[in-house]
mmCIF file of C-alpha atoms (C1' of nucleotides) in Angstrom:
data_model
loop_
_atom_site.group_PDB
_atom_site.id
_atom_site.type_symbol
_atom_site.label_atom_id
_atom_site.label_comp_id
_atom_site.label_asym_id
_atom_site.label_seq_id
_atom_site.Cartn_x
_atom_site.Cartn_y
_atom_site.Cartn_z
ATOM 1 C CA UNK A 1 -21.829 -8.977 -10.902
ATOM 2 C CA UNK A 2 -18.156 -9.606 -11.551
ATOM 3 C CA UNK A 3 -17.208 -6.303 -9.930
ATOM 4 C CA UNK A 4 -18.828 -7.417 -6.673
ATOM 5 C CA UNK A 5 -16.697 -10.529 -6.629
ATOM 6 C CA UNK A 6 -13.596 -8.517 -7.368
ATOM 7 C CA UNK A 7 -14.415 -6.321 -4.430
ATOM 8 C CA UNK A 8 -14.586 -9.342 -2.144
ATOM 9 C CA UNK A 9 -11.274 -10.691 -3.342
ATOM 10 C CA UNK A 10 -9.737 -7.321 -2.879
ATOM 11 C CA UNK A 11 -11.041 -7.145 0.687
ATOM 12 C CA UNK A 12 -9.452 -10.507 1.419
ATOM 13 C CA UNK A 13 -6.108 -9.347 0.041
ATOM 14 C CA UNK A 14 -6.245 -6.157 2.087
ATOM 15 C CA UNK A 15 -7.036 -8.169 5.190
ATOM 16 C CA UNK A 16 -4.046 -10.360 4.575
ATOM 17 C CA UNK A 17 -1.738 -7.418 4.085
ATOM 18 C CA UNK A 18 -2.900 -5.658 7.221
ATOM 19 C CA UNK A 19 -2.342 -8.875 9.094
ATOM 20 C CA UNK A 20 1.179 -9.296 7.740
ATOM 21 C CA UNK A 21 2.027 -5.715 8.588
ATOM 22 C CA UNK A 22 0.801 -6.125 12.129
ATOM 23 C CA UNK A 23 3.148 -9.033 12.664
ATOM 24 C CA UNK A 24 6.256 -7.081 11.732
ATOM 25 C CA UNK A 25 8.170 -5.148 14.336
ATOM 26 C CA UNK A 26 8.255 -1.386 13.782
ATOM 27 C CA UNK A 27 10.401 1.459 15.071
ATOM 28 C CA UNK A 28 8.712 4.001 17.326
ATOM 29 C CA UNK A 29 11.354 6.642 17.679
ATOM 30 C CA UNK A 30 13.546 4.262 19.662
ATOM 31 C CA UNK A 31 16.660 2.400 18.636
ATOM 32 C CA UNK A 32 15.038 -0.977 18.701
ATOM 33 C CA UNK A 33 12.123 -2.323 16.706
ATOM 34 C CA UNK A 34 9.020 -3.154 18.658
ATOM 35 C CA UNK A 35 6.554 -5.967 18.225
ATOM 36 C CA UNK A 36 2.849 -5.360 18.512
ATOM 37 C CA UNK A 37 2.563 -6.939 21.936
ATOM 38 C CA UNK A 38 5.325 -4.702 23.241
ATOM 39 C CA UNK A 39 3.961 -1.452 21.879
ATOM 40 C CA UNK A 40 0.461 -2.318 23.078
ATOM 41 C CA UNK A 41 1.935 -2.909 26.481
ATOM 42 C CA UNK A 42 3.587 0.510 26.447
ATOM 43 C CA UNK A 43 0.425 2.122 25.190
ATOM 44 C CA UNK A 44 -1.557 0.560 28.016
ATOM 45 C CA UNK A 45 0.838 1.759 30.699
ATOM 46 C CA UNK A 46 0.829 5.276 29.302
ATOM 47 C CA UNK A 47 2.876 8.198 30.536
ATOM 48 C CA UNK A 48 2.279 9.247 34.144
ATOM 49 C CA UNK A 49 2.071 7.305 37.338
ATOM 50 C CA UNK A 50 2.070 3.701 36.289
ATOM 51 C CA UNK A 51 -0.136 0.827 37.342
ATOM 52 C CA UNK A 52 0.299 -2.593 38.809
ATOM 53 C CA UNK A 53 0.655 -5.843 36.910
ATOM 54 C CA UNK A 54 -2.872 -7.072 37.594
ATOM 55 C CA UNK A 55 -4.522 -3.891 36.416
ATOM 56 C CA UNK A 56 -2.380 -4.064 33.318
ATOM 57 C CA UNK A 57 -3.246 -7.671 32.558
ATOM 58 C CA UNK A 58 -6.931 -6.820 32.902
ATOM 59 C CA UNK A 59 -6.525 -3.809 30.635
ATOM 60 C CA UNK A 60 -4.690 -5.815 27.994
ATOM 61 C CA UNK A 61 -6.858 -8.895 28.296
ATOM 62 C CA UNK A 62 -3.909 -11.219 28.824
ATOM 63 C CA UNK A 63 -2.763 -13.344 31.759
ATOM 64 C CA UNK A 64 -0.530 -12.113 34.551
ATOM 65 C CA UNK A 65 2.169 -14.479 33.374
ATOM 66 C CA UNK A 66 2.171 -12.841 29.975
ATOM 67 C CA UNK A 67 2.520 -9.433 31.606
ATOM 68 C CA UNK A 68 5.574 -10.573 33.553
ATOM 69 C CA UNK A 69 7.118 -11.968 30.385
ATOM 70 C CA UNK A 70 6.586 -8.924 28.186
ATOM 71 C CA UNK A 71 7.661 -6.665 31.059
ATOM 72 C CA UNK A 72 10.951 -8.568 31.306
ATOM 73 C CA UNK A 73 11.736 -7.777 27.682
ATOM 74 C CA UNK A 74 10.833 -4.104 27.938
ATOM 75 C CA UNK A 75 12.763 -3.812 31.163
ATOM 76 C CA UNK A 76 15.871 -5.070 29.465
ATOM 77 C CA UNK A 77 15.421 -2.586 26.642
ATOM 78 C CA UNK A 78 15.032 0.181 29.189
ATOM 79 C CA UNK A 79 11.563 1.188 28.060
ATOM 80 C CA UNK A 80 9.796 0.569 31.353
ATOM 81 C CA UNK A 81 10.742 0.277 35.001
ATOM 82 C CA UNK A 82 9.360 -1.660 37.909
ATOM 83 C CA UNK A 83 8.896 -0.379 41.419
ATOM 84 C CA UNK A 84 7.043 -1.061 44.632
ATOM 85 C CA UNK A 85 5.339 1.342 46.958
ATOM 86 C CA UNK A 86 6.506 1.672 50.545
ATOM 87 C CA UNK A 87 3.135 0.788 52.000
ATOM 88 C CA UNK A 88 2.748 -2.350 49.893
ATOM 89 C CA UNK A 89 5.439 -4.923 49.287
ATOM 90 C CA UNK A 90 3.244 -7.251 47.277
ATOM 91 C CA UNK A 91 2.177 -5.247 44.267
ATOM 92 C CA UNK A 92 4.537 -4.423 41.437
ATOM 93 C CA UNK A 93 4.031 -1.183 39.562
ATOM 94 C CA UNK A 94 5.149 -0.511 36.033
ATOM 95 C CA UNK A 95 5.851 2.835 34.455
ATOM 96 C CA UNK A 96 7.517 4.163 31.344
ATOM 97 C CA UNK A 97 11.070 5.404 31.233
ATOM 98 C CA UNK A 98 11.864 8.509 29.182
ATOM 99 C CA UNK A 99 12.516 6.329 26.171
ATOM 100 C CA UNK A 100 9.296 4.482 26.897
ATOM 101 C CA UNK A 101 7.406 7.757 26.760
ATOM 102 C CA UNK A 102 8.992 8.495 23.386
ATOM 103 C CA UNK A 103 7.782 5.135 22.097
ATOM 104 C CA UNK A 104 4.339 5.824 23.555
ATOM 105 C CA UNK A 105 4.130 9.192 21.839
ATOM 106 C CA UNK A 106 5.361 7.906 18.516
ATOM 107 C CA UNK A 107 2.865 5.106 18.616
ATOM 108 C CA UNK A 108 0.020 7.481 19.389
ATOM 109 C CA UNK A 109 1.188 9.782 16.617
ATOM 110 C CA UNK A 110 1.327 6.882 14.212
ATOM 111 C CA UNK A 111 -2.306 6.083 14.907
ATOM 112 C CA UNK A 112 -3.333 9.703 14.950
ATOM 113 C CA UNK A 113 -1.905 10.227 11.491
ATOM 114 C CA UNK A 114 -3.738 7.218 10.151
ATOM 115 C CA UNK A 115 -6.901 8.296 11.878
ATOM 116 C CA UNK A 116 -6.670 11.826 10.563
ATOM 117 C CA UNK A 117 -6.129 10.637 7.042
ATOM 118 C CA UNK A 118 -9.125 8.365 7.260
ATOM 119 C CA UNK A 119 -11.282 11.037 8.869
ATOM 120 C CA UNK A 120 -10.323 13.524 6.206
ATOM 121 C CA UNK A 121 -11.474 11.071 3.608
ATOM 122 C CA UNK A 122 -14.684 10.208 5.412
ATOM 123 C CA UNK A 123 -15.542 13.852 5.949
ATOM 124 C CA UNK A 124 -15.534 14.301 2.208
ATOM 125 C CA UNK A 125 -18.330 11.745 1.925
ATOM 126 C CA UNK A 126 -22.039 12.501 2.058
ATOM 127 C CA UNK A 127 -24.365 11.103 4.684
ATOM 128 C CA UNK A 128 -25.675 8.578 2.180
ATOM 129 C CA UNK A 129 -22.168 7.442 1.373
ATOM 130 C CA UNK A 130 -21.392 6.996 5.068
ATOM 131 C CA UNK A 131 -24.545 4.925 5.331
ATOM 132 C CA UNK A 132 -23.210 2.559 2.684
ATOM 133 C CA UNK A 133 -20.037 1.915 4.674
ATOM 134 C CA UNK A 134 -22.005 1.621 7.879
ATOM 135 C CA UNK A 135 -24.360 -0.859 6.239
ATOM 136 C CA UNK A 136 -21.444 -2.975 5.111
ATOM 137 C CA UNK A 137 -20.135 -3.049 8.655
ATOM 138 C CA UNK A 138 -23.541 -4.197 9.861
ATOM 139 C CA UNK A 139 -23.363 -7.165 7.533
ATOM 140 C CA UNK A 140 -19.849 -8.025 8.608
ATOM 141 C CA UNK A 141 -20.634 -7.694 12.310
ATOM 142 C CA UNK A 142 -23.752 -9.695 11.880
ATOM 143 C CA UNK A 143 -21.759 -12.537 10.458
ATOM 144 C CA UNK A 144 -19.042 -12.464 13.120
ATOM 145 C CA UNK A 145 -20.988 -13.524 16.232
ATOM 146 C CA UNK A 146 -21.829 -16.861 14.631
ATOM 147 C CA UNK A 147 -18.236 -17.901 14.958
ATOM 148 C CA UNK A 148 -17.931 -16.734 18.537
ATOM 149 C CA UNK A 149 -21.079 -18.486 19.699
ATOM 150 C CA UNK A 150 -19.878 -21.787 18.280
ATOM 151 C CA UNK A 151 -16.744 -21.687 20.394
ATOM 152 C CA UNK A 152 -18.641 -21.237 23.646
ATOM 153 C CA UNK A 153 -20.030 -24.731 23.465
ATOM 154 C CA UNK B 1 -18.340 14.555 12.249
ATOM 155 C CA UNK B 2 -18.803 12.380 15.315
ATOM 156 C CA UNK B 3 -20.383 9.631 13.210
ATOM 157 C CA UNK B 4 -17.215 9.421 11.079
ATOM 158 C CA UNK B 5 -15.131 8.828 14.165
ATOM 159 C CA UNK B 6 -17.547 6.227 15.417
ATOM 160 C CA UNK B 7 -17.213 4.455 12.112
ATOM 161 C CA UNK B 8 -13.443 4.319 12.471
ATOM 162 C CA UNK B 9 -13.621 2.947 15.989
ATOM 163 C CA UNK B 10 -16.088 0.380 14.848
ATOM 164 C CA UNK B 11 -13.765 -0.669 12.034
ATOM 165 C CA UNK B 12 -10.957 -1.155 14.540
ATOM 166 C CA UNK B 13 -13.164 -3.299 16.770
ATOM 167 C CA UNK B 14 -14.262 -5.420 13.811
ATOM 168 C CA UNK B 15 -10.641 -5.878 12.777
ATOM 169 C CA UNK B 16 -9.770 -7.049 16.250
ATOM 170 C CA UNK B 17 -12.617 -9.519 16.349
ATOM 171 C CA UNK B 18 -11.799 -10.985 12.958
ATOM 172 C CA UNK B 19 -8.224 -11.371 14.116
ATOM 173 C CA UNK B 20 -9.223 -13.148 17.313
ATOM 174 C CA UNK B 21 -11.512 -15.463 15.424
ATOM 175 C CA UNK B 22 -8.784 -16.367 12.986
ATOM 176 C CA UNK B 23 -6.529 -17.461 15.807
ATOM 177 C CA UNK B 24 -9.018 -19.938 17.223
ATOM 178 C CA UNK B 25 -9.083 -23.500 15.993
ATOM 179 C CA UNK B 26 -12.288 -24.533 14.258
ATOM 180 C CA UNK B 27 -13.930 -27.844 13.367
ATOM 181 C CA UNK B 28 -14.187 -28.672 9.680
ATOM 182 C CA UNK B 29 -16.315 -31.771 9.714
ATOM 183 C CA UNK B 30 -13.529 -33.735 11.371
ATOM 184 C CA UNK B 31 -13.182 -34.886 14.945
ATOM 185 C CA UNK B 32 -10.368 -32.555 15.758
ATOM 186 C CA UNK B 33 -10.242 -28.763 15.685
ATOM 187 C CA UNK B 34 -7.945 -27.229 13.121
ATOM 188 C CA UNK B 35 -5.755 -24.167 13.342
ATOM 189 C CA UNK B 36 -5.568 -21.728 10.481
ATOM 190 C CA UNK B 37 -2.151 -22.903 9.352
ATOM 191 C CA UNK B 38 -3.380 -26.469 9.194
ATOM 192 C CA UNK B 39 -6.537 -25.778 7.247
ATOM 193 C CA UNK B 40 -4.644 -23.501 4.842
ATOM 194 C CA UNK B 41 -2.229 -26.324 4.312
ATOM 195 C CA UNK B 42 -5.055 -28.696 3.500
ATOM 196 C CA UNK B 43 -6.672 -26.151 1.252
ATOM 197 C CA UNK B 44 -3.428 -25.694 -0.658
ATOM 198 C CA UNK B 45 -2.946 -29.417 -1.215
ATOM 199 C CA UNK B 46 -6.483 -29.818 -2.430
ATOM 200 C CA UNK B 47 -8.188 -33.049 -3.415
ATOM 201 C CA UNK B 48 -6.612 -34.939 -6.280
ATOM 202 C CA UNK B 49 -3.082 -35.919 -7.050
ATOM 203 C CA UNK B 50 -1.003 -34.114 -4.481
ATOM 204 C CA UNK B 51 2.122 -32.049 -4.862
ATOM 205 C CA UNK B 52 5.604 -32.036 -3.476
ATOM 206 C CA UNK B 53 6.819 -30.143 -0.443
ATOM 207 C CA UNK B 54 8.648 -27.434 -2.381
ATOM 208 C CA UNK B 55 5.678 -26.608 -4.559
ATOM 209 C CA UNK B 56 3.567 -26.449 -1.443
ATOM 210 C CA UNK B 57 5.934 -24.146 0.414
ATOM 211 C CA UNK B 58 5.980 -21.843 -2.599
ATOM 212 C CA UNK B 59 2.195 -21.894 -2.800
ATOM 213 C CA UNK B 60 1.805 -21.146 0.886
ATOM 214 C CA UNK B 61 4.617 -18.626 1.052
ATOM 215 C CA UNK B 62 6.346 -20.367 3.945
ATOM 216 C CA UNK B 63 9.676 -22.169 4.294
ATOM 217 C CA UNK B 64 10.236 -25.827 3.548
ATOM 218 C CA UNK B 65 10.934 -26.426 7.201
ATOM 219 C CA UNK B 66 7.519 -25.088 8.118
ATOM 220 C CA UNK B 67 5.923 -27.408 5.581
ATOM 221 C CA UNK B 68 7.637 -30.425 7.130
ATOM 222 C CA UNK B 69 6.465 -29.362 10.565
ATOM 223 C CA UNK B 70 2.825 -28.766 9.713
ATOM 224 C CA UNK B 71 2.804 -31.943 7.626
ATOM 225 C CA UNK B 72 3.975 -33.929 10.660
ATOM 226 C CA UNK B 73 0.964 -32.775 12.641
ATOM 227 C CA UNK B 74 -1.545 -33.472 9.895
ATOM 228 C CA UNK B 75 0.036 -36.829 9.254
ATOM 229 C CA UNK B 76 -0.490 -37.806 12.843
ATOM 230 C CA UNK B 77 -4.133 -36.726 12.674
ATOM 231 C CA UNK B 78 -4.545 -38.786 9.536
ATOM 232 C CA UNK B 79 -5.585 -35.873 7.359
ATOM 233 C CA UNK B 80 -2.799 -36.167 4.816
ATOM 234 C CA UNK B 81 -0.377 -38.810 3.633
ATOM 235 C CA UNK B 82 3.125 -38.732 2.272
ATOM 236 C CA UNK B 83 4.436 -40.766 -0.595
ATOM 237 C CA UNK B 84 7.253 -40.912 -3.115
ATOM 238 C CA UNK B 85 7.135 -41.712 -6.785
ATOM 239 C CA UNK B 86 8.992 -44.717 -8.147
ATOM 240 C CA UNK B 87 11.018 -42.646 -10.574
ATOM 241 C CA UNK B 88 12.129 -40.141 -7.955
ATOM 242 C CA UNK B 89 13.336 -40.995 -4.509
ATOM 243 C CA UNK B 90 14.129 -37.421 -3.527
ATOM 244 C CA UNK B 91 10.834 -35.614 -3.712
ATOM 245 C CA UNK B 92 8.102 -36.101 -1.162
ATOM 246 C CA UNK B 93 4.517 -35.772 -2.264
ATOM 247 C CA UNK B 94 1.618 -34.878 -0.057
ATOM 248 C CA UNK B 95 -2.024 -35.674 -0.611
ATOM 249 C CA UNK B 96 -5.215 -35.642 1.373
ATOM 250 C CA UNK B 97 -6.701 -38.688 3.025
ATOM 251 C CA UNK B 98 -10.456 -39.201 2.895
ATOM 252 C CA UNK B 99 -10.818 -37.280 6.125
ATOM 253 C CA UNK B 100 -8.539 -34.605 4.705
ATOM 254 C CA UNK B 101 -10.868 -34.211 1.747
ATOM 255 C CA UNK B 102 -13.774 -33.790 4.144
ATOM 256 C CA UNK B 103 -11.886 -31.015 5.921
ATOM 257 C CA UNK B 104 -11.042 -29.466 2.560
ATOM 258 C CA UNK B 105 -14.659 -29.482 1.470
ATOM 259 C CA UNK B 106 -15.963 -28.123 4.731
ATOM 260 C CA UNK B 107 -13.448 -25.342 4.642
ATOM 261 C CA UNK B 108 -14.383 -24.427 1.096
ATOM 262 C CA UNK B 109 -18.043 -24.544 2.020
ATOM 263 C CA UNK B 110 -17.393 -22.315 5.008
ATOM 264 C CA UNK B 111 -15.870 -19.700 2.743
ATOM 265 C CA UNK B 112 -18.449 -20.160 0.050
ATOM 266 C CA UNK B 113 -21.249 -19.486 2.485
ATOM 267 C CA UNK B 114 -19.566 -16.338 3.694
ATOM 268 C CA UNK B 115 -18.848 -15.289 0.153
ATOM 269 C CA UNK B 116 -22.400 -15.925 -0.967
ATOM 270 C CA UNK B 117 -23.819 -13.951 1.887
ATOM 271 C CA UNK B 118 -21.562 -11.034 1.128
ATOM 272 C CA UNK B 119 -22.262 -11.230 -2.598
ATOM 273 C CA UNK B 120 -25.963 -11.296 -1.985
ATOM 274 C CA UNK B 121 -25.632 -8.136 0.028
ATOM 275 C CA UNK B 122 -23.382 -6.440 -2.499
ATOM 276 C CA UNK B 123 -25.688 -7.331 -5.376
ATOM 277 C CA UNK B 124 -28.418 -5.398 -3.648
ATOM 278 C CA UNK B 125 -26.301 -2.252 -3.876
ATOM 279 C CA UNK B 126 -26.289 0.209 -6.738
ATOM 280 C CA UNK B 127 -23.229 0.973 -8.836
ATOM 281 C CA UNK B 128 -22.740 4.207 -6.942
ATOM 282 C CA UNK B 129 -22.878 2.401 -3.645
ATOM 283 C CA UNK B 130 -20.282 -0.095 -4.824
ATOM 284 C CA UNK B 131 -18.115 2.840 -5.833
ATOM 285 C CA UNK B 132 -18.194 4.117 -2.270
ATOM 286 C CA UNK B 133 -16.869 0.831 -0.918
ATOM 287 C CA UNK B 134 -14.327 0.625 -3.698
ATOM 288 C CA UNK B 135 -13.178 4.161 -2.961
ATOM 289 C CA UNK B 136 -12.700 3.306 0.699
ATOM 290 C CA UNK B 137 -10.543 0.359 -0.281
ATOM 291 C CA UNK B 138 -8.460 2.645 -2.463
ATOM 292 C CA UNK B 139 -7.714 4.825 0.535
ATOM 293 C CA UNK B 140 -6.857 1.850 2.713
ATOM 294 C CA UNK B 141 -4.641 0.267 0.070
ATOM 295 C CA UNK B 142 -2.970 3.552 -0.579
ATOM 296 C CA UNK B 143 -2.027 3.783 3.034
ATOM 297 C CA UNK B 144 -0.732 0.236 3.329
ATOM 298 C CA UNK B 145 2.317 0.322 1.016
ATOM 299 C CA UNK B 146 3.926 2.988 3.170
ATOM 300 C CA UNK B 147 4.475 0.448 5.874
ATOM 301 C CA UNK B 148 5.836 -2.159 3.534
ATOM 302 C CA UNK B 149 8.278 0.200 1.867
ATOM 303 C CA UNK B 150 9.720 1.207 5.221
ATOM 304 C CA UNK B 151 10.609 -2.369 6.049
ATOM 305 C CA UNK B 152 12.604 -2.868 2.876
ATOM 306 C CA UNK B 153 15.317 -0.498 4.028
ATOM 307 C "C1'" DT C 1 33.955 -40.373 -10.059
ATOM 308 C "C1'" DT C 2 33.738 -36.246 -7.956
ATOM 309 C "C1'" DA C 3 31.322 -31.916 -7.465
ATOM 310 C "C1'" DT C 4 27.342 -29.323 -7.413
ATOM 311 C "C1'" DT C 5 22.635 -28.561 -7.241
ATOM 312 C "C1'" DT C 6 18.043 -29.583 -5.548
ATOM 313 C "C1'" DA C 7 14.766 -31.486 -2.074
ATOM 314 C "C1'" DT C 8 13.775 -32.434 2.408
ATOM 315 C "C1'" DT C 9 14.401 -32.739 7.366
ATOM 316 C "C1'" DT C 10 16.266 -31.481 11.786
ATOM 317 C "C1'" DT C 11 17.558 -28.298 15.208
ATOM 318 C "C1'" DA C 12 17.501 -24.283 17.726
ATOM 319 C "C1'" DG C 13 15.420 -20.017 18.270
ATOM 320 C "C1'" DT C 14 11.592 -16.279 18.320
ATOM 321 C "C1'" DA C 15 6.856 -14.064 19.279
ATOM 322 C "C1'" DA C 16 2.951 -14.364 21.741
ATOM 323 C "C1'" DC C 17 0.657 -16.268 24.325
ATOM 324 C "C1'" DT C 18 -1.921 -19.929 28.227
ATOM 325 C "C1'" DA C 19 -2.527 -22.797 32.325
ATOM 326 C "C1'" DA C 20 -0.903 -24.459 36.357
ATOM 327 C "C1'" DA C 21 2.306 -24.594 40.065
ATOM 328 C "C1'" DA C 22 5.289 -22.004 43.194
ATOM 329 C "C1'" DT C 23 6.222 -18.123 46.051
ATOM 330 C "C1'" DA C 24 5.255 -14.440 48.920
ATOM 331 C "C1'" DA C 25 2.770 -10.768 51.057
ATOM 332 C "C1'" DA C 26 -1.645 -9.114 53.108
ATOM 333 C "C1'" DT C 27 -5.924 -9.953 55.332
ATOM 334 C "C1'" DA C 28 -9.353 -12.744 57.871
ATOM 335 C "C1'" DA C 29 -10.632 -16.248 61.125
ATOM 336 C "C1'" DA C 30 -9.854 -19.251 65.041
ATOM 337 C "C1'" DT D 1 -1.539 -14.552 67.915
ATOM 338 C "C1'" DT D 2 -1.151 -18.166 65.173
ATOM 339 C "C1'" DT D 3 -3.240 -20.325 61.319
ATOM 340 C "C1'" DA D 4 -5.830 -20.077 57.143
ATOM 341 C "C1'" DT D 5 -7.217 -17.842 53.154
ATOM 342 C "C1'" DT D 6 -7.011 -14.571 49.654
ATOM 343 C "C1'" DT D 7 -4.521 -11.710 46.444
ATOM 344 C "C1'" DA D 8 -0.413 -10.525 43.579
ATOM 345 C "C1'" DT D 9 3.300 -11.941 41.091
ATOM 346 C "C1'" DT D 10 6.599 -15.089 39.031
ATOM 347 C "C1'" DT D 11 8.208 -19.384 37.155
ATOM 348 C "C1'" DT D 12 7.804 -23.368 34.378
ATOM 349 C "C1'" DA D 13 6.368 -26.070 30.785
ATOM 350 C "C1'" DG D 14 3.699 -26.243 26.803
ATOM 351 C "C1'" DT D 15 1.431 -24.511 22.312
ATOM 352 C "C1'" DT D 16 1.001 -22.263 17.483
ATOM 353 C "C1'" DA D 17 3.343 -20.636 13.847
ATOM 354 C "C1'" DC D 18 6.894 -19.533 12.090
ATOM 355 C "C1'" DT D 19 12.323 -18.631 10.376
ATOM 356 C "C1'" DA D 20 17.186 -19.493 9.427
ATOM 357 C "C1'" DA D 21 20.808 -22.421 9.243
ATOM 358 C "C1'" DA D 22 22.843 -26.891 9.378
ATOM 359 C "C1'" DA D 23 22.488 -31.768 8.167
ATOM 360 C "C1'" DT D 24 21.232 -35.356 5.064
ATOM 361 C "C1'" DA D 25 20.385 -37.479 0.905
ATOM 362 C "C1'" DA D 26 19.249 -38.013 -3.873
ATOM 363 C "C1'" DA D 27 19.873 -36.347 -8.713
ATOM 364 C "C1'" DT D 28 22.470 -34.074 -12.153
ATOM 365 C "C1'" DA D 29 26.663 -31.976 -14.151
ATOM 366 C "C1'" DA D 30 31.564 -31.702 -14.755
#
DNA sequence: TTATTTATTTTAGTAACTAAAATAAATAAA
DNA sequence: TTTATTTATTTTAGTTACTAAAATAAATAA
């Protein structure tokens, strides 16, 4: 049963490394490195028309204050711009600049490449093998809610 | 191949939930909730004789300054105590108080329970099934270093 | 005894937030 | 129409979890 224990330790190490990686800023085709919160922000705005701060905060699951703060940083780096509509002086809309779109695309590409690699691997597995991975996820998910329920008290 | 994609999305959601859970403070048999950095700190000190700040910072992989800062919080909550040895007035040693030991034990128990549950599940799997999980980890680990290497530039 | 090394602490700064107060515009009610 | 309320956004102060660099102080080496 030693191999099972090794597997668990390995999973913990992988978790830790993913976590560390996520904390580091990364380049996304732009001059400046971007932190996760910033690139998520850009990803949520998306190319196209732009949306207002409240919609964005809802989409990201963060407070309006946080949106204003992250927006200020991205505004300074010229990755987004703010504007109002003529018929409404209250709402603030955010959209990507050209450089913002480049960051958006690079970020999407980054995830697409990872996704494709993983899919390629998974497609090489049999149905029974997929079931093993799926079963493992069941166990993990089944354990997770316990923690969340405790906090609600 | 839709099931493979579903699996990937599910993995991402699980990742996110684990991450969120890790950020929340949790009780460990003590009156006050503890953040991850605090309970890691306590876990690294361990019951018994205690160690000095430099050893601890090395063990935790954080700076000495961070150790001083976290120690200040735990000191105030009465979970650790600081002392010097008669023969050395320079080094500061840290050890757990009785309540600190309780937190330590609860934290260890928390992980042991999780570990046991996972082991129990894994022991029910065949060698081939374990190989599937192991193979998946290979792919994940193989992808990870790419990110780390980039940063070293 | 002076210089250097080692150990620790302090200070200022960053990321990634939250919660609450302040501000301002739009809508509803008196 | 004026006042009140709701909605949208921003500001401020605070928190966790750090780092990097400067300050301090004790121990060791020159």
